[in-house]
Amino acid sequence: MAPLTLLDRLLLLAELFQRDMAREYDGTPLSPARVGVLWNLHHRGPLAQHELATALDVTPRNITGLVDALEQHGYVVRVPHPTDRRARVVELTPSGRAVTERTAREHAELSETLLLAVDPADRAALERGLDAVTATVRELMAEAEASGRAS
Amino acid sequence: MAPLTLLDRLLLLAELFQRDMAREYDGTPLSPARVGVLWNLHHRGPLAQHELATALDVTPRNITGLVDALEQHGYVVRVPHPTDRRARVVELTPSGRAVTERTAREHAELSETLLLAVDPADRAALERGLDAVTATVRELMAEAEASGRAS
DNA sequence: TATTGTTATACTCTATAACTATA
DNA sequence: TATAGTTATAGAGTATAACAATA
C-alpha cells in the first residue's frame, strides 16, 4: 500500500472535521451553514446581509434563507441599518450569543485536547507547516480564480 | 487579536479545501459527492451499492441518486451481482476512469507542491503531528457516537 | 445607474418510511 | 425474517434571474 501523502493526511482530517460538524447540530434548528452566520456575528459584531454574503462567500439570496431560519428560531434579529434604508443589519439575540459562546468554549477545549496529543517537540513545526500549507493553498485558489475570471 | 490556535489553523485549512472542492467541478455533471463515489470505485474496484453506502456513510437511498446521475452521464454502469440477484454492482466506465486518473494525478501534483512549501526540517514533525491529531479526532468521534447511541 | 435584499425557480445532497425482490 | 435497492416525500444549502426600494 502506498503511504499517506501530506495531502492525504490533510484531506482526511478535513473530512473528519466536516463530518463531525454536520452531526453536531443534528436534530436542532442549527446546522453548519447557520452556525457559520452566528460565528461571523460573534467575531465581527452586527453585520448587514451583503457583508455576511461576502464573508461566507455565498449569494445574498442564500443569506436571506439562512437569516430567515435563524430569526424564526430566535437566534438573530434584523434591525434597520442606521444610514442605508436598503440594508438590514443582523444581530445576535441573547439566545444566539449563548450558542456562539458555547461553541467558542468547545473550540477552546478541543484545541487544548488536540495540542496535548502532539509531541511537544513537534508542536512548533506543526504550526509552521500548517501555516505554510495554508498560504500555498490560498495562493493556488487565488490564481485559479483569476484565470477562471479571465476565461 | 488572539493568535490562531491549532484548531483554528486546522479548521481554516479544512474550509479552504472544502471550498476548493466545491468549485472544482462547477458547471460539469460532477460534484464532490459524485466524485466521492468515483474515488471509492477507483481505490477499491467495483462495489455493490450498499458497500458504497457504508463507505461514504450515507443512506442507500442517497447512493441510488448519486449512481443514477453518474450512470446517466456515462461515468459508471450498474451490472448484476454475480451471486446475489438483489444487489447491483457499480463499475467505472472508461470515461469514469479518466476522471479518477486525472484526479489522482492532480492530487499527486498538489501534494508535491504543498510539501515543497514546508521547511524540510519541519516536514517529519508536521506529518507526525497531523497523525496524532487525526487519531485523537477519531477517538473523540467514536466516543461521541457511542454515547449518542446509548442515550 | 448601481446596490440591497427579496421572490421565483431549480438543482444537489441528504434523510425517513414504505415497498419489491431476493436471500 | 433480514437485506438490497427503489419509489415517495421532505428539508437544507446553493445558484441564477427578475424585481422593488433606495442610494
PDB file of C-alpha atoms in Angstrom, chain B:
ATOM      1  CA  MET B   1      -6.073  39.882  18.461  1.00  0.00           C
ATOM      2  CA  ALA B   2      -5.786  36.377  19.867  1.00  0.00           C
ATOM      3  CA  PRO B   3      -3.265  34.274  17.942  1.00  0.00           C
ATOM      4  CA  LEU B   4      -4.521  31.374  15.890  1.00  0.00           C
ATOM      5  CA  THR B   5      -4.830  28.164  17.846  1.00  0.00           C
ATOM      6  CA  LEU B   6      -4.013  24.775  16.417  1.00  0.00           C
ATOM      7  CA  LEU B   7      -7.722  24.128  15.892  1.00  0.00           C
ATOM      8  CA  ASP B   8      -8.167  27.483  14.161  1.00  0.00           C
ATOM      9  CA  ARG B   9      -5.468  26.565  11.694  1.00  0.00           C
ATOM     10  CA  LEU B  10      -6.879  23.125  11.028  1.00  0.00           C
ATOM     11  CA  LEU B  11     -10.440  24.369  10.573  1.00  0.00           C
ATOM     12  CA  LEU B  12      -9.287  27.122   8.259  1.00  0.00           C
ATOM     13  CA  LEU B  13      -7.436  24.671   6.079  1.00  0.00           C
ATOM     14  CA  ALA B  14     -10.377  22.259   6.099  1.00  0.00           C
ATOM     15  CA  GLU B  15     -12.652  25.065   4.960  1.00  0.00           C
ATOM     16  CA  LEU B  16     -10.301  26.076   2.156  1.00  0.00           C
ATOM     17  CA  PHE B  17     -10.141  22.511   0.868  1.00  0.00           C
ATOM     18  CA  GLN B  18     -13.911  22.192   1.054  1.00  0.00           C
ATOM     19  CA  ARG B  19     -14.421  25.439  -0.811  1.00  0.00           C
ATOM     20  CA  ASP B  20     -11.930  24.433  -3.451  1.00  0.00           C
ATOM     21  CA  MET B  21     -13.554  21.022  -3.925  1.00  0.00           C
ATOM     22  CA  ALA B  22     -16.976  22.570  -4.333  1.00  0.00           C
ATOM     23  CA  ARG B  23     -15.718  24.722  -7.201  1.00  0.00           C
ATOM     24  CA  GLU B  24     -13.559  22.171  -8.912  1.00  0.00           C
ATOM     25  CA  TYR B  25     -16.406  20.600 -10.850  1.00  0.00           C
ATOM     26  CA  ASP B  26     -18.543  23.694 -11.233  1.00  0.00           C
ATOM     27  CA  GLY B  27     -20.519  23.552 -14.439  1.00  0.00           C
ATOM     28  CA  THR B  28     -19.796  19.864 -15.068  1.00  0.00           C
ATOM     29  CA  PRO B  29     -22.064  16.934 -14.246  1.00  0.00           C
ATOM     30  CA  LEU B  30     -19.655  16.114 -11.406  1.00  0.00           C
ATOM     31  CA  SER B  31     -19.787  17.297  -7.804  1.00  0.00           C
ATOM     32  CA  PRO B  32     -17.980  16.439  -4.576  1.00  0.00           C
ATOM     33  CA  ALA B  33     -20.426  13.706  -3.587  1.00  0.00           C
ATOM     34  CA  ARG B  34     -20.361  12.124  -7.051  1.00  0.00           C
ATOM     35  CA  VAL B  35     -16.599  12.252  -7.213  1.00  0.00           C
ATOM     36  CA  GLY B  36     -16.592  10.562  -3.800  1.00  0.00           C
ATOM     37  CA  VAL B  37     -18.348   7.588  -5.415  1.00  0.00           C
ATOM     38  CA  LEU B  38     -15.898   7.506  -8.320  1.00  0.00           C
ATOM     39  CA  TRP B  39     -12.991   7.768  -5.897  1.00  0.00           C
ATOM     40  CA  ASN B  40     -14.152   4.750  -3.916  1.00  0.00           C
ATOM     41  CA  LEU B  41     -14.525   2.706  -7.086  1.00  0.00           C
ATOM     42  CA  HIS B  42     -11.053   3.828  -8.180  1.00  0.00           C
ATOM     43  CA  HIS B  43      -9.444   2.660  -4.952  1.00  0.00           C
ATOM     44  CA  ARG B  44     -11.471  -0.454  -4.212  1.00  0.00           C
ATOM     45  CA  GLY B  45     -12.727  -1.657  -7.583  1.00  0.00           C
ATOM     46  CA  PRO B  46     -16.377  -2.447  -8.434  1.00  0.00           C
ATOM     47  CA  LEU B  47     -18.675  -2.252  -5.408  1.00  0.00           C
ATOM     48  CA  ALA B  48     -22.276  -3.100  -4.595  1.00  0.00           C
ATOM     49  CA  GLN B  49     -24.409  -0.099  -3.722  1.00  0.00           C
ATOM     50  CA  HIS B  50     -24.710  -0.982  -0.055  1.00  0.00           C
ATOM     51  CA  GLU B  51     -20.917  -1.148   0.127  1.00  0.00           C
ATOM     52  CA  LEU B  52     -20.763   2.367  -1.273  1.00  0.00           C
ATOM     53  CA  ALA B  53     -23.367   3.482   1.259  1.00  0.00           C
ATOM     54  CA  THR B  54     -21.235   2.123   4.101  1.00  0.00           C
ATOM     55  CA  ALA B  55     -18.014   3.570   2.700  1.00  0.00           C
ATOM     56  CA  LEU B  56     -19.467   7.050   2.247  1.00  0.00           C
ATOM     57  CA  ASP B  57     -21.545   6.876   5.422  1.00  0.00           C
ATOM     58  CA  VAL B  58     -24.787   7.838   3.713  1.00  0.00           C
ATOM     59  CA  THR B  59     -28.109   6.066   3.232  1.00  0.00           C
ATOM     60  CA  PRO B  60     -28.684   3.584   0.402  1.00  0.00           C
ATOM     61  CA  ARG B  61     -31.310   5.943  -0.969  1.00  0.00           C
ATOM     62  CA  ASN B  62     -28.612   8.513  -1.419  1.00  0.00           C
ATOM     63  CA  ILE B  63     -26.433   6.124  -3.365  1.00  0.00           C
ATOM     64  CA  THR B  64     -29.324   5.438  -5.730  1.00  0.00           C
ATOM     65  CA  GLY B  65     -29.427   9.126  -6.646  1.00  0.00           C
ATOM     66  CA  LEU B  66     -25.681   9.528  -6.999  1.00  0.00           C
ATOM     67  CA  VAL B  67     -25.297   6.406  -9.116  1.00  0.00           C
ATOM     68  CA  ASP B  68     -28.316   7.402 -11.229  1.00  0.00           C
ATOM     69  CA  ALA B  69     -26.625  10.689 -12.073  1.00  0.00           C
ATOM     70  CA  LEU B  70     -23.228   9.120 -12.697  1.00  0.00           C
ATOM     71  CA  GLU B  71     -24.715   6.410 -14.876  1.00  0.00           C
ATOM     72  CA  GLN B  72     -26.779   8.914 -16.842  1.00  0.00           C
ATOM     73  CA  HIS B  73     -23.635  10.873 -17.646  1.00  0.00           C
ATOM     74  CA  GLY B  74     -21.673   7.758 -18.565  1.00  0.00           C
ATOM     75  CA  TYR B  75     -19.169   7.626 -15.698  1.00  0.00           C
ATOM     76  CA  VAL B  76     -20.337   4.303 -14.238  1.00  0.00           C
ATOM     77  CA  VAL B  77     -22.513   1.320 -15.114  1.00  0.00           C
ATOM     78  CA  ARG B  78     -24.634  -0.963 -12.946  1.00  0.00           C
ATOM     79  CA  VAL B  79     -24.013  -4.651 -13.573  1.00  0.00           C
ATOM     80  CA  PRO B  80     -25.692  -7.659 -11.936  1.00  0.00           C
ATOM     81  CA  HIS B  81     -24.045  -9.081  -8.842  1.00  0.00           C
ATOM     82  CA  PRO B  82     -22.540 -12.499  -9.690  1.00  0.00           C
ATOM     83  CA  THR B  83     -24.181 -14.366  -6.806  1.00  0.00           C
ATOM     84  CA  ASP B  84     -26.786 -12.094  -5.180  1.00  0.00           C
ATOM     85  CA  ARG B  85     -29.614 -11.214  -7.526  1.00  0.00           C
ATOM     86  CA  ARG B  86     -30.832  -8.423  -5.231  1.00  0.00           C
ATOM     87  CA  ALA B  87     -27.604  -6.488  -5.451  1.00  0.00           C
ATOM     88  CA  ARG B  88     -26.242  -4.261  -8.212  1.00  0.00           C
ATOM     89  CA  VAL B  89     -22.534  -3.779  -8.680  1.00  0.00           C
ATOM     90  CA  VAL B  90     -21.294  -0.357  -9.748  1.00  0.00           C
ATOM     91  CA  GLU B  91     -18.290  -0.173 -12.080  1.00  0.00           C
ATOM     92  CA  LEU B  92     -16.287   2.653 -13.605  1.00  0.00           C
ATOM     93  CA  THR B  93     -16.574   3.136 -17.373  1.00  0.00           C
ATOM     94  CA  PRO B  94     -13.519   4.302 -19.351  1.00  0.00           C
ATOM     95  CA  SER B  95     -14.918   7.824 -19.036  1.00  0.00           C
ATOM     96  CA  GLY B  96     -15.206   7.431 -15.260  1.00  0.00           C
ATOM     97  CA  ARG B  97     -11.711   6.028 -15.072  1.00  0.00           C
ATOM     98  CA  ALA B  98     -10.422   9.065 -16.970  1.00  0.00           C
ATOM     99  CA  VAL B  99     -11.875  11.283 -14.235  1.00  0.00           C
ATOM    100  CA  THR B 100     -10.358   9.305 -11.377  1.00  0.00           C
ATOM    101  CA  GLU B 101      -6.995   9.119 -13.087  1.00  0.00           C
ATOM    102  CA  ARG B 102      -6.982  12.842 -13.678  1.00  0.00           C
ATOM    103  CA  THR B 103      -7.957  13.416 -10.036  1.00  0.00           C
ATOM    104  CA  ALA B 104      -5.191  11.105  -8.834  1.00  0.00           C
ATOM    105  CA  ARG B 105      -2.666  12.970 -10.987  1.00  0.00           C
ATOM    106  CA  GLU B 106      -3.834  16.339  -9.662  1.00  0.00           C
ATOM    107  CA  HIS B 107      -3.650  15.089  -6.081  1.00  0.00           C
ATOM    108  CA  ALA B 108      -0.088  13.904  -6.583  1.00  0.00           C
ATOM    109  CA  GLU B 109       0.927  17.256  -8.046  1.00  0.00           C
ATOM    110  CA  LEU B 110      -0.784  19.234  -5.323  1.00  0.00           C
ATOM    111  CA  SER B 111       0.754  17.078  -2.638  1.00  0.00           C
ATOM    112  CA  GLU B 112       4.181  17.746  -4.128  1.00  0.00           C
ATOM    113  CA  THR B 113       3.544  21.498  -4.220  1.00  0.00           C
ATOM    114  CA  LEU B 114       2.323  21.594  -0.629  1.00  0.00           C
ATOM    115  CA  LEU B 115       5.251  19.564   0.618  1.00  0.00           C
ATOM    116  CA  LEU B 116       7.702  21.903  -1.091  1.00  0.00           C
ATOM    117  CA  ALA B 117       6.114  24.842   0.717  1.00  0.00           C
ATOM    118  CA  VAL B 118       7.066  23.348   4.091  1.00  0.00           C
ATOM    119  CA  ASP B 119      10.544  23.814   5.538  1.00  0.00           C
ATOM    120  CA  PRO B 120      12.337  20.467   5.076  1.00  0.00           C
ATOM    121  CA  ALA B 121      13.251  20.482   8.767  1.00  0.00           C
ATOM    122  CA  ASP B 122       9.542  20.696   9.682  1.00  0.00           C
ATOM    123  CA  ARG B 123       8.161  18.035   7.361  1.00  0.00           C
ATOM    124  CA  ALA B 124       8.515  14.959   9.555  1.00  0.00           C
ATOM    125  CA  ALA B 125       7.133  16.769  12.599  1.00  0.00           C
ATOM    126  CA  LEU B 126       4.204  18.039  10.508  1.00  0.00           C
ATOM    127  CA  GLU B 127       3.286  14.520   9.431  1.00  0.00           C
ATOM    128  CA  ARG B 128       3.658  13.119  12.948  1.00  0.00           C
ATOM    129  CA  GLY B 129       1.599  15.970  14.374  1.00  0.00           C
ATOM    130  CA  LEU B 130      -1.187  15.516  11.810  1.00  0.00           C
ATOM    131  CA  ASP B 131      -1.336  11.810  12.510  1.00  0.00           C
ATOM    132  CA  ALA B 132      -1.577  12.419  16.252  1.00  0.00           C
ATOM    133  CA  VAL B 133      -4.359  14.951  15.739  1.00  0.00           C
ATOM    134  CA  THR B 134      -6.228  12.673  13.336  1.00  0.00           C
ATOM    135  CA  ALA B 135      -6.052   9.766  15.766  1.00  0.00           C
ATOM    136  CA  THR B 136      -7.413  11.957  18.555  1.00  0.00           C
ATOM    137  CA  VAL B 137     -10.267  13.306  16.439  1.00  0.00           C
ATOM    138  CA  ARG B 138     -11.202   9.741  15.519  1.00  0.00           C
ATOM    139  CA  GLU B 139     -11.234   8.706  19.173  1.00  0.00           C
ATOM    140  CA  LEU B 140     -13.413  11.646  20.127  1.00  0.00           C
ATOM    141  CA  MET B 141     -15.860  10.940  17.300  1.00  0.00           C
ATOM    142  CA  ALA B 142     -16.063   7.269  18.247  1.00  0.00           C
ATOM    143  CA  GLU B 143     -16.769   8.229  21.866  1.00  0.00           C
ATOM    144  CA  ALA B 144     -19.403  10.748  20.822  1.00  0.00           C
ATOM    145  CA  GLU B 145     -21.091   8.189  18.622  1.00  0.00           C
ATOM    146  CA  ALA B 146     -21.037   5.563  21.370  1.00  0.00           C
ATOM    147  CA  SER B 147     -22.580   7.917  23.932  1.00  0.00           C
ATOM    148  CA  GLY B 148     -25.104   9.153  21.353  1.00  0.00           C
ATOM    149  CA  ARG B 149     -26.157   5.593  20.657  1.00  0.00           C
ATOM    150  CA  ALA B 150     -26.517   4.886  24.367  1.00  0.00           C
ATOM    151  CA  SER B 151     -28.927   7.774  25.003  1.00  0.00           C
TER     152      SER B 151
END
